Short mmCIF file of C-alpha atoms and ligand atoms in Angstrom, two decimals:
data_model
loop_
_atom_site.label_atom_id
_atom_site.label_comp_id
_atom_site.label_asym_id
_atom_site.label_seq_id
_atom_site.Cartn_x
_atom_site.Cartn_y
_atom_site.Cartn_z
CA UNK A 71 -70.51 101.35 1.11
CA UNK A 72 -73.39 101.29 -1.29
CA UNK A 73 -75.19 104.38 -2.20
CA UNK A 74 -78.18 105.79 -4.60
CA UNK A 75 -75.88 108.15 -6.23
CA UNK A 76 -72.48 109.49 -6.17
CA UNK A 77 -71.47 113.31 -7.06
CA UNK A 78 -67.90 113.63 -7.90
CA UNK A 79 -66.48 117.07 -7.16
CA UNK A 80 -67.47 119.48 -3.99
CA UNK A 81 -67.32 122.63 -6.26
CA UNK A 82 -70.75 124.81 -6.80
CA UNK A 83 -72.33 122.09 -9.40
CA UNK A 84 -71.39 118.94 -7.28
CA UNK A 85 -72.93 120.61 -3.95
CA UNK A 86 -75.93 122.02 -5.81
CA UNK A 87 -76.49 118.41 -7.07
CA UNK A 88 -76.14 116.84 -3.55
CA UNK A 89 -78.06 119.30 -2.33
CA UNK A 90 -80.94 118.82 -4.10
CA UNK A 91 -80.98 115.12 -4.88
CA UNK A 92 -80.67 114.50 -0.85
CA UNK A 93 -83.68 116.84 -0.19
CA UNK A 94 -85.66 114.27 -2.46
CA UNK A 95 -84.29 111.44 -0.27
CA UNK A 96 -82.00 110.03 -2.21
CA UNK A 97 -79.02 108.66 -0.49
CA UNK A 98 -75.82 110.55 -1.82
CA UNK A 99 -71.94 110.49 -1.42
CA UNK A 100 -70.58 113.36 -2.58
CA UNK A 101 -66.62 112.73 -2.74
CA UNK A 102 -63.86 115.91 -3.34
CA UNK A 103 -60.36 115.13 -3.57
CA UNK A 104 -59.50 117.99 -2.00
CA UNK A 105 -61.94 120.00 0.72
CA UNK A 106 -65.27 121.63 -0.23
CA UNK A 107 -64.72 124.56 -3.16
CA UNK A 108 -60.64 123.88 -3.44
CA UNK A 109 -61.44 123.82 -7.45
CA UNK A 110 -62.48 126.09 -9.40
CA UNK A 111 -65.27 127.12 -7.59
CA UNK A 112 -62.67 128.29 -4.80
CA UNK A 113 -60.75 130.85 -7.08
CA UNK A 114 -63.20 132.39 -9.37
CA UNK A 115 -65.40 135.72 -8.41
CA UNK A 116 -69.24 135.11 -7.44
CA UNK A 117 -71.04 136.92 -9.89
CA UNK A 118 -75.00 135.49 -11.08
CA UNK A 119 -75.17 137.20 -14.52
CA UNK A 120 -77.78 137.65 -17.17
CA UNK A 121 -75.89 140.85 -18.26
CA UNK A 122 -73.04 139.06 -20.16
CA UNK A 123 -75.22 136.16 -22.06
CA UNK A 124 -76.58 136.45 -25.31
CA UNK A 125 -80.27 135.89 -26.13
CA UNK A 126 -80.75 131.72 -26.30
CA UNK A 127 -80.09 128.65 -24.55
CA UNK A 128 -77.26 129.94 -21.63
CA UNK A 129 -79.63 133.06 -21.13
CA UNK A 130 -82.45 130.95 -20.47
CA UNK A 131 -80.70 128.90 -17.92
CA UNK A 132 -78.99 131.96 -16.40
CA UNK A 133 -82.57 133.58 -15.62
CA UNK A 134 -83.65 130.53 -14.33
CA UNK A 135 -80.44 130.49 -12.34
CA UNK A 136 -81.28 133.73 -11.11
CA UNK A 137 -84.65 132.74 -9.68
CA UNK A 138 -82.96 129.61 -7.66
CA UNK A 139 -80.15 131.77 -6.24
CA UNK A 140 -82.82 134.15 -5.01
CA UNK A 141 -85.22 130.93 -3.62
CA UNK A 142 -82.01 129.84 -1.69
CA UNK A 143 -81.35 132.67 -0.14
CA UNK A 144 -84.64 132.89 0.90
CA UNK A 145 -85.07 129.43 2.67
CA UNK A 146 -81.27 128.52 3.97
CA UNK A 147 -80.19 130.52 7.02
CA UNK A 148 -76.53 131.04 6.28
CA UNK A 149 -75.24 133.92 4.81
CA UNK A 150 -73.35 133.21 1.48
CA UNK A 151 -73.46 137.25 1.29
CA UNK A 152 -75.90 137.10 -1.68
CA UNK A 153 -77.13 140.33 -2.78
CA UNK A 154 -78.89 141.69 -5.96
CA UNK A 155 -76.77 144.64 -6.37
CA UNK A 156 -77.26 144.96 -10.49
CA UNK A 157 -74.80 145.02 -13.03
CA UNK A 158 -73.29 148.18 -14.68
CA UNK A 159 -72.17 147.49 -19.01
CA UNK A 160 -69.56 150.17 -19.57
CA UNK A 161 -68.65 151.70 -23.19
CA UNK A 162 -65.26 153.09 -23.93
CA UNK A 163 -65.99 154.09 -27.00
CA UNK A 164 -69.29 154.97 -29.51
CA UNK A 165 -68.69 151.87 -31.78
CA UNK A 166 -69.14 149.68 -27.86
CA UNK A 167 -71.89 152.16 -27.41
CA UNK A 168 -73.60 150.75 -30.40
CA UNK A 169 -73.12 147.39 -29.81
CA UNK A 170 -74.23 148.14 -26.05
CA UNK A 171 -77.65 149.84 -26.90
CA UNK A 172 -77.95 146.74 -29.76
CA UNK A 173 -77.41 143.96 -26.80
CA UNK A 174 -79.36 145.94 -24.50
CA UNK A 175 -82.28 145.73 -26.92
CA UNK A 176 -81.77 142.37 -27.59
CA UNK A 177 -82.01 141.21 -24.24
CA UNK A 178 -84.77 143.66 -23.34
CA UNK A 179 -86.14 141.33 -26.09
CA UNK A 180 -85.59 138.32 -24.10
CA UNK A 181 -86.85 139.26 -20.94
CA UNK A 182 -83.95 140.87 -19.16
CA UNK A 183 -84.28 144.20 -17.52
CA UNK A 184 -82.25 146.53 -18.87
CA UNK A 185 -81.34 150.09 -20.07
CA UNK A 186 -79.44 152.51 -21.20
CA UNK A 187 -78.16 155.01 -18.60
CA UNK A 188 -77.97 158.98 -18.78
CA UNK A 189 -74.52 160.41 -17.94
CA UNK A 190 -76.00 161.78 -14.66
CA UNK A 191 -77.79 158.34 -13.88
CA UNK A 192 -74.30 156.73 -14.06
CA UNK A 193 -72.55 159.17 -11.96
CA UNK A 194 -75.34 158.26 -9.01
CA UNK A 195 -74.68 154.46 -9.42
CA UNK A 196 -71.19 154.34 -9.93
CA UNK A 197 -69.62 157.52 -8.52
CA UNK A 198 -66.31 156.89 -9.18
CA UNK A 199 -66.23 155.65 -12.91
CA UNK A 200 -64.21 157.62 -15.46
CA UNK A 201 -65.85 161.11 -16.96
CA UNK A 202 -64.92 159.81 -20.72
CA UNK A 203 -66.77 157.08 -21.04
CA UNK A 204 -69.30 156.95 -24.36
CA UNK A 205 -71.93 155.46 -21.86
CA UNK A 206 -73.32 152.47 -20.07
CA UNK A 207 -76.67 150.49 -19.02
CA UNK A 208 -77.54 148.47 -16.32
CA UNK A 209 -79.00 145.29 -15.78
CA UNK A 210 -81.07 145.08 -12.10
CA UNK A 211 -81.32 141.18 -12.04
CA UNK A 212 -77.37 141.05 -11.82
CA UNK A 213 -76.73 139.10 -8.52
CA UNK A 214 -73.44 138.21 -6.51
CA UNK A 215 -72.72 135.38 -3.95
CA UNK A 216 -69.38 134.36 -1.94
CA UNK A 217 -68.93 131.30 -3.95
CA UNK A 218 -67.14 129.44 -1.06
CA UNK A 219 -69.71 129.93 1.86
CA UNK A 220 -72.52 129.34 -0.87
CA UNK A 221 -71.07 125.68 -1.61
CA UNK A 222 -70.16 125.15 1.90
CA UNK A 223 -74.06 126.01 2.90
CA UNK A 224 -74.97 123.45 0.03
CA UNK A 225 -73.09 120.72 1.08
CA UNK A 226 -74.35 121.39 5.06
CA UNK A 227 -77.69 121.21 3.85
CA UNK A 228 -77.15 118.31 1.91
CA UNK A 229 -75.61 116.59 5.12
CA UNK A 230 -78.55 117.24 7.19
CA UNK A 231 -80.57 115.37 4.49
CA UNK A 232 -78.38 112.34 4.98
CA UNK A 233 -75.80 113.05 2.10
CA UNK A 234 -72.61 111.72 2.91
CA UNK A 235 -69.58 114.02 2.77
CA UNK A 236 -66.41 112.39 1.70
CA UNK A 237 -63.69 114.80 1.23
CA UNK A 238 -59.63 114.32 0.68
CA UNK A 239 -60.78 111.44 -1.58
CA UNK A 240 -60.22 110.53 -4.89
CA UNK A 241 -62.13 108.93 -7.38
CA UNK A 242 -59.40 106.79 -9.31
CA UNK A 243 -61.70 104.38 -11.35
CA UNK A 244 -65.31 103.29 -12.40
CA UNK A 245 -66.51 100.14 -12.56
CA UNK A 246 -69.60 99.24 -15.08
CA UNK A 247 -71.47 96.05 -15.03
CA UNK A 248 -71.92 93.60 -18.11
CA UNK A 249 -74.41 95.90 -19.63
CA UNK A 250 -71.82 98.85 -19.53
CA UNK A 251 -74.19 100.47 -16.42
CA UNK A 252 -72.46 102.21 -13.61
CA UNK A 253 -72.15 100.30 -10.78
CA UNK A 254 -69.65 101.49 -8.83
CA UNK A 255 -65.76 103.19 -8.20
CA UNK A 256 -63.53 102.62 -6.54
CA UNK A 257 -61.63 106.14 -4.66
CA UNK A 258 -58.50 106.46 -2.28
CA UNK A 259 -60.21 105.59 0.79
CA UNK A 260 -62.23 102.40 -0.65
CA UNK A 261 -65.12 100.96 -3.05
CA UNK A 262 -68.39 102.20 -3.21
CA UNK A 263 -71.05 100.38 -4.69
CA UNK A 264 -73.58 102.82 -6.87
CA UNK A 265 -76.02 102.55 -10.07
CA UNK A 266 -75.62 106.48 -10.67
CA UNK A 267 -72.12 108.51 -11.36
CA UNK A 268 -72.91 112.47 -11.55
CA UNK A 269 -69.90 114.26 -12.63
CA UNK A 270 -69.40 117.49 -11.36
CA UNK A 271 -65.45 117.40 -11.60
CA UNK A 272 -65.35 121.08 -13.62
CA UNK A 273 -62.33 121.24 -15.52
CA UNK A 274 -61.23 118.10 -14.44
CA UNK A 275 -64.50 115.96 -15.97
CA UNK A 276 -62.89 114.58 -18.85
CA UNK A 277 -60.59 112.44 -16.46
CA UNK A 278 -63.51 111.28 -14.91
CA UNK A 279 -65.48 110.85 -18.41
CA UNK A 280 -62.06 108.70 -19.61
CA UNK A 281 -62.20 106.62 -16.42
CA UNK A 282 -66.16 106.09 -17.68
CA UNK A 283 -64.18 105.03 -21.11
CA UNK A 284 -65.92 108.26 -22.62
CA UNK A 285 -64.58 111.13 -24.42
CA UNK A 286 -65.72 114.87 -23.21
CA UNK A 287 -64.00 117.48 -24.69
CA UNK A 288 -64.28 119.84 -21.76
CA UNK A 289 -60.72 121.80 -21.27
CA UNK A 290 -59.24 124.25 -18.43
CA UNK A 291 -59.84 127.99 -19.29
CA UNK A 292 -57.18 129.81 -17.19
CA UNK A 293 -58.26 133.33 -15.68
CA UNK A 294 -56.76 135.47 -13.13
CA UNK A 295 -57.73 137.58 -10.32
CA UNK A 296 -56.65 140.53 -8.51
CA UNK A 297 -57.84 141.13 -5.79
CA UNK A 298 -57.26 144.90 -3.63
CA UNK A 299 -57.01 145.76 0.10
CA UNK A 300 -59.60 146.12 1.81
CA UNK A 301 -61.00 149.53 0.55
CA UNK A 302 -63.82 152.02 1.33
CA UNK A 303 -67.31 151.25 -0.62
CA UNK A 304 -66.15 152.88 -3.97
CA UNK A 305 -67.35 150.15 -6.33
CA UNK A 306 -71.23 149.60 -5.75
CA UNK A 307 -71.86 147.02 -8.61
CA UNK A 308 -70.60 144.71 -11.03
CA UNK A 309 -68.98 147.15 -13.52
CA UNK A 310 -67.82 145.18 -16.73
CA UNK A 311 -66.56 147.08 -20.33
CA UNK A 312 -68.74 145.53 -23.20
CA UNK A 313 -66.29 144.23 -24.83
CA UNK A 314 -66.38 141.46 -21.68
CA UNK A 315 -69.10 139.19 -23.98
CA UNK A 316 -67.08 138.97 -26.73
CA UNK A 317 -63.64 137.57 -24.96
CA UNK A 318 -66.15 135.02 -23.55
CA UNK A 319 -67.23 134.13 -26.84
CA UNK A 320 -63.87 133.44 -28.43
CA UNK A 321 -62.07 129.63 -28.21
CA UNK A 322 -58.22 131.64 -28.34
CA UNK A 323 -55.17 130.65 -27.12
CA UNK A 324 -53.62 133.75 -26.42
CA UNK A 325 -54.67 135.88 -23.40
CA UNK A 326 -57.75 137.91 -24.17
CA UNK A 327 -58.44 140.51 -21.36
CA UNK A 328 -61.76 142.34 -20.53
CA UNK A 329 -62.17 144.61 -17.42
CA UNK A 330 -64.60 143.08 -15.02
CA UNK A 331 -64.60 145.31 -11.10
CA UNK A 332 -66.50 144.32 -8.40
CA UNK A 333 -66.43 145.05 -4.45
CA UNK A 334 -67.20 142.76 -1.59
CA UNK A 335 -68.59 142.58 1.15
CA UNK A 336 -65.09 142.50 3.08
CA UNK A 337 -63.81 145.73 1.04
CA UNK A 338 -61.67 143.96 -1.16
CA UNK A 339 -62.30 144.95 -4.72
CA UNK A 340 -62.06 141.87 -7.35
CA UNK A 341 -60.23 143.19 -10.85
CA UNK A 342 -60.43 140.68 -13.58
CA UNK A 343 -60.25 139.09 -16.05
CA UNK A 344 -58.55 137.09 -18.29
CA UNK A 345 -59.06 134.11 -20.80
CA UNK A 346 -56.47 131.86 -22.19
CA UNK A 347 -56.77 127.86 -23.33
CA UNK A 348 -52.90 126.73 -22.06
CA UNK A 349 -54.15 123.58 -20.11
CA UNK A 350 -53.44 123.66 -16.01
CA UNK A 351 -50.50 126.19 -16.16
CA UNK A 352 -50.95 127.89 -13.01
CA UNK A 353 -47.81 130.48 -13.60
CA UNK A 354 -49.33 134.59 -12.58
CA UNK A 355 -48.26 136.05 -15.50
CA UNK A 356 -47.30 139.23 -15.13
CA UNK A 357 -48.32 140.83 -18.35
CA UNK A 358 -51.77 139.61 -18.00
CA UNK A 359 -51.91 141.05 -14.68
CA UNK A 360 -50.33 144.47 -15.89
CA UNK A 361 -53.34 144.76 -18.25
CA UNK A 362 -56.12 143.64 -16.15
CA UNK A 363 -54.71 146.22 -13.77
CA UNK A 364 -54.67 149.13 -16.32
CA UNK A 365 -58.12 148.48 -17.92
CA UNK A 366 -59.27 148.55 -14.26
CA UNK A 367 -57.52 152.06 -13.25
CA UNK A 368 -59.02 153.37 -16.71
CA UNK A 369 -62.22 152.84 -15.56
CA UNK A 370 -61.65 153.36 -12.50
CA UNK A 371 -59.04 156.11 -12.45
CA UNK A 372 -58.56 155.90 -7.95
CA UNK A 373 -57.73 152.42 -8.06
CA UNK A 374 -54.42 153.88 -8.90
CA UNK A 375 -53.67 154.49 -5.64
CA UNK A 376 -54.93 151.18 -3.99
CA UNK A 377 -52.81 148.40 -3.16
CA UNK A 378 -53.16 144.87 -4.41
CA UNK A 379 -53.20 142.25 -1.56
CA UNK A 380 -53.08 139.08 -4.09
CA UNK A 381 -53.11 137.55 -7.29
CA UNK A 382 -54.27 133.83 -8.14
CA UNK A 383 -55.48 131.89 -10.80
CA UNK A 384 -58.65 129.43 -11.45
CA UNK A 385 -59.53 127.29 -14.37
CA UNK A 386 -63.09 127.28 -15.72
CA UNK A 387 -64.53 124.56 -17.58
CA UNK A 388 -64.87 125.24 -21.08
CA UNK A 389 -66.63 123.30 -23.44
CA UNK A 390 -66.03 123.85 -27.41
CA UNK A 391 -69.79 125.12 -28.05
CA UNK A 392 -69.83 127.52 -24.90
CA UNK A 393 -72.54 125.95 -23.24
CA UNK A 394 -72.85 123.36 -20.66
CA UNK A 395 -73.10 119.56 -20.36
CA UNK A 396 -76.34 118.41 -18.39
CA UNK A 397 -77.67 115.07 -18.98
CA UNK A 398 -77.17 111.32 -18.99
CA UNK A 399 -74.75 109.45 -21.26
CA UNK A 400 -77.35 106.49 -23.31
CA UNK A 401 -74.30 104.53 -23.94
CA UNK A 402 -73.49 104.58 -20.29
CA UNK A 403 -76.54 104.03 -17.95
CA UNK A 404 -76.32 105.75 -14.59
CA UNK A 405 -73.46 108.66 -16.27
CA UNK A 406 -74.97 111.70 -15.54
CA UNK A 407 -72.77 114.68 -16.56
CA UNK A 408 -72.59 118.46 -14.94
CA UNK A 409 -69.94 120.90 -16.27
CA UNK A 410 -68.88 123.24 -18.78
CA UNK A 411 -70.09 126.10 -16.95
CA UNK A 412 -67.17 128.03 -17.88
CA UNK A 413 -67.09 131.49 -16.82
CA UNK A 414 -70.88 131.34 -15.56
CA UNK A 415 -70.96 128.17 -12.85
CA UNK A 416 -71.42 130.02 -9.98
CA UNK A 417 -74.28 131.55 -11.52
CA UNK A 418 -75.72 128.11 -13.57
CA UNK A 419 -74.45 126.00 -10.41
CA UNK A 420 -78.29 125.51 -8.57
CA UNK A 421 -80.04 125.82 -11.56
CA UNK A 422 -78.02 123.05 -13.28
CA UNK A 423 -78.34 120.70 -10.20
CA UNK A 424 -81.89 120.91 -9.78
CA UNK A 425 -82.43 119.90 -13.44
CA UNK A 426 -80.26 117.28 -12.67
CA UNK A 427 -81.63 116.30 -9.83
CA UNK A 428 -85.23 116.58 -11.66
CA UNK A 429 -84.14 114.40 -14.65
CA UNK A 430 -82.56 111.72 -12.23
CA UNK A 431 -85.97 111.45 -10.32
CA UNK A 432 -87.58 111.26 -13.55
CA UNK A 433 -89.71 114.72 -12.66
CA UNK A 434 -90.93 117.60 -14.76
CA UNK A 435 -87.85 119.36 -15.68
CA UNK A 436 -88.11 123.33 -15.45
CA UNK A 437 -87.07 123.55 -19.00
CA UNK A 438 -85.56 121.81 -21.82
CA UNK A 439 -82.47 120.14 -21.21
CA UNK A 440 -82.44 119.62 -25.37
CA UNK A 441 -79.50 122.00 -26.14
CA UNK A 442 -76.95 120.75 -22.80
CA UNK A 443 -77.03 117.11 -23.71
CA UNK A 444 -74.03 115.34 -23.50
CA UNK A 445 -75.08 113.63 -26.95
CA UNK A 446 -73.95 116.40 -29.03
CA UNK A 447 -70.60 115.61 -28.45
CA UNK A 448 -70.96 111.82 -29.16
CA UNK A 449 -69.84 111.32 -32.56
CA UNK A 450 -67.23 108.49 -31.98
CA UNK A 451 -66.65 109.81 -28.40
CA UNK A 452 -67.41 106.22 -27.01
CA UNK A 453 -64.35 103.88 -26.63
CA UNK A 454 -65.10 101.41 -24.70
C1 FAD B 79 -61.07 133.78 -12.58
C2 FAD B 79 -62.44 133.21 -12.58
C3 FAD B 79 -63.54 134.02 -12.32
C4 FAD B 79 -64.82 133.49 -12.34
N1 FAD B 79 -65.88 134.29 -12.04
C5 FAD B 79 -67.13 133.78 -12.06
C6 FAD B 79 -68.25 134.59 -11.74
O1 FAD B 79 -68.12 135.75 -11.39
N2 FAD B 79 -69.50 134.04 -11.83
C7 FAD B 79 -69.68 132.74 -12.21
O2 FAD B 79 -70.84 132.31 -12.30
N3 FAD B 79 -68.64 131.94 -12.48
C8 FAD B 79 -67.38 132.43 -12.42
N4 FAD B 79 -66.31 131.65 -12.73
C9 FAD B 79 -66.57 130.28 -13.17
C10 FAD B 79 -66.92 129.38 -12.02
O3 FAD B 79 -66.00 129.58 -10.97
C11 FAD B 79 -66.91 127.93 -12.52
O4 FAD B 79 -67.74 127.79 -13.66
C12 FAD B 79 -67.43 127.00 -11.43
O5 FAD B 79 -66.74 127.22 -10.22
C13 FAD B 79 -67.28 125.55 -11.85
O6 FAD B 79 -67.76 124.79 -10.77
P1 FAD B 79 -67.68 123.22 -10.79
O7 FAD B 79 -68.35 122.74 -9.57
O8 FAD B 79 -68.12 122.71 -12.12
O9 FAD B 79 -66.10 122.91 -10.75
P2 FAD B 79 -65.08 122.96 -9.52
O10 FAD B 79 -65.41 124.03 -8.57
O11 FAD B 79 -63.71 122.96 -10.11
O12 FAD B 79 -65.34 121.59 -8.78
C14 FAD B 79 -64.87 120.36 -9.30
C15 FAD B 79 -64.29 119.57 -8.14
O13 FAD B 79 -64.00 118.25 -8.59
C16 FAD B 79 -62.92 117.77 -7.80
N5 FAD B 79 -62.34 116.61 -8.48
C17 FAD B 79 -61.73 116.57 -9.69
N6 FAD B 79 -61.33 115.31 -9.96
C18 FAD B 79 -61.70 114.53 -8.91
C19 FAD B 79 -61.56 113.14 -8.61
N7 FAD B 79 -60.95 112.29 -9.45
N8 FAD B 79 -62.06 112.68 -7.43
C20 FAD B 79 -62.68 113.53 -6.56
N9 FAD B 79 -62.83 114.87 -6.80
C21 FAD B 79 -62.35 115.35 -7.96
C22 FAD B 79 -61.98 118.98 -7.75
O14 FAD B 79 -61.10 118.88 -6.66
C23 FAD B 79 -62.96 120.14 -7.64
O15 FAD B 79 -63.13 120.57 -6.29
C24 FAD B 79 -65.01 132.13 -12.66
C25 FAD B 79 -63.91 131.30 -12.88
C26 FAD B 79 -62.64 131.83 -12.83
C27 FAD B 79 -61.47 130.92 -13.07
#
């Protein structure tokens, strides 16, 4: 089989890159060792923030991201249940309430809507938050998708443009000609011939970057979810404690727990989350769980009474700079890289494969891909 381009990995990145490399005619394999979202972007929540970036780089990518989520949802017909419900910041304390109205500012700053709520404006949005809170803004553009119908709508899409789908297979090595360009793998079902390699393998992209003979330092950042019954309405938005940036910002080992709550569409309410760098150890650990249940009940004192219906775990792809890795490899024509979306991919996901796409086609790029290059990592990460 011989092919413009192969996308390794059928999560949100690898079907936003088929998706929009086949609309611009390229012919595309996209091959998943597993079926369509069974990695990360199966077990995470589906949340398209600006609310939890900081000013810079990720924030500019995340409002682009914002504005490509919205376009999709726009011009696809299937419903990957996206709506722009807003995001509510929550403040335990007066010390988070001062670093809440500084971040609000801030972002104000950079062009996110946002402010600072009243007491009486909170009750209205989120009826059933905790009386004792210090306060709490809200950020409009805050979006939410099922991550599993959006990929599977990506990858249909992509189909209908001629991609080819090749699922339960496994990419198990790379060849590269006698000028080190990609020209083709080999997988469990067979060689494909190709002079571009776009990997989208999330926390698993370093195996593919070795197979390249390349090192990326992307690891698996374990989180879990809870996830209710099916309830009544009684979370509107995406209600996160401040304190939510700053565990995202930190490279620890050792579990570091923020209280994220969201409903769905189906009723079940979504209680995370947790951070921890312990490779693929997919134990539930119960004291994690313990604690992202009581920081959920103390904002949200009648989620006492709910039931949960199941636990799991997912592994985002972290990279040591918290940002992602978009670009080609110069040592390595035809390696194009696409991960280290870590807690955000769902969000980044189109926005990430349409620059990819762009650079690929050698278009105008809708912004600078300067700080995601794959360069800043290359001190001596080329071994072969
Ligand atoms: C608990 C949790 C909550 C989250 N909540 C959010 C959220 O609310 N909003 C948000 O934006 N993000 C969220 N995320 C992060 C988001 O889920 C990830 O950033 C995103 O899913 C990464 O997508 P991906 O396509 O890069 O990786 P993946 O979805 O993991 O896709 C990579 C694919 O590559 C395949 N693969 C690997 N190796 C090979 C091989 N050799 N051959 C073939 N295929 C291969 C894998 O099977 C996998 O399907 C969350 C993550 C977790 C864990």
């Amino acid at each position: 089989m011989h092919v413009d381009a192969v996308v390794v990995g059928a999560g949100i990145v690898g079907a936003s890159c088929a998706f929009f490399l086949a609309q611009e005619g390229l012919k595309v394999a996209l091959v998943e060792r597993g079926g369509i979202a069974s990695g990360t972007s199966g077990s995470g929540e589906g949340n398209i923030l600006v609310s939890d970036k900081e000013p810079g780089a990720e924030l500019a990518l995340a409002q682009q991201g914002c504005l490509v989520w919205k376009r999709l949802a726009s011009i696809l017909p299937d419903d990957f249940e996206f709506e722009e419900k807003g995001g509510v910041v929550v403040a335990e304390t007066d010390e988070h309430l001062h670093a809440l109205t500084r971040r609000t500012s801030a972002l104000g700053g950079a062009g996110v809507t946002a402010h600072l709520l009243t007491s009486s404006e909170l009750r209205e949005l989120e009826p059933h938050l905790a009386h004792d809170l210090a306060g709490a803004a809200y950020f409009p553009q805050d979006a939410q998708v099922q991550p599993m119908l959006a990929c599977a709508a990506l990858v249909k899409h992509a189909r209908q443009h001629g991609a080819l789908l090749l699922d339960y297979t496994e990419v198990i090595a790379v060849e590269r000609d006698k000028q080190g360009a990609i020209c083709g793998m080999l997988t469990s079902k067979g060689p494909i011939t190709t002079p571009r390699l776009i990997n989208a393998a999330g926390p698993w992209s370093s195996q593919i970057s070795a197979l390249v003979g390349l090192d990326l330092p992307i690891q698996p950042r374990k989180g879990h979810v809870v996830v209710t019954e099916p309830l009544p309405r009684l979370v509107l938005h995406k209600v996160f404690e401040a304190s939510y940036s700053e565990t995202v910002n930190t490279s620890d080992t050792i579990p570091q727990v923020a209280s994220v709550v969201e409903g769905t569409k189906s009723g079940t309410i979504l209680l995370g989350s947790s951070r921890q760098l312990v490779g693929f150890d997919s134990t539930i650990e119960v004291p994690v769980v313990q604690a992202i249940v009581r920081r959920a009940v103390r904002y949200f004192p009648i989620l006492a009474h709910a039931h949960a219906l199941r636990t799991y775990v997912g592994f985002r792809p972290f990279a040591p700079d918290h940002l992602p890795v978009i670009g080609e490899e110069p040592d390595v024509p035809g390696y194009y890289i696409n991960t280290g979306h870590e807690g955000a991919g769902i969000g980044l996901g189109p926005i990430s494969g349409k620059l990819l796409s762009q650079l690929i086609l050698g278009q105008a790029l809708d912004m600078d891909l300067a700080p995601f290059l794959p360069t800043r990592f290359q001190k001596g990460g080329v071994r072969s």
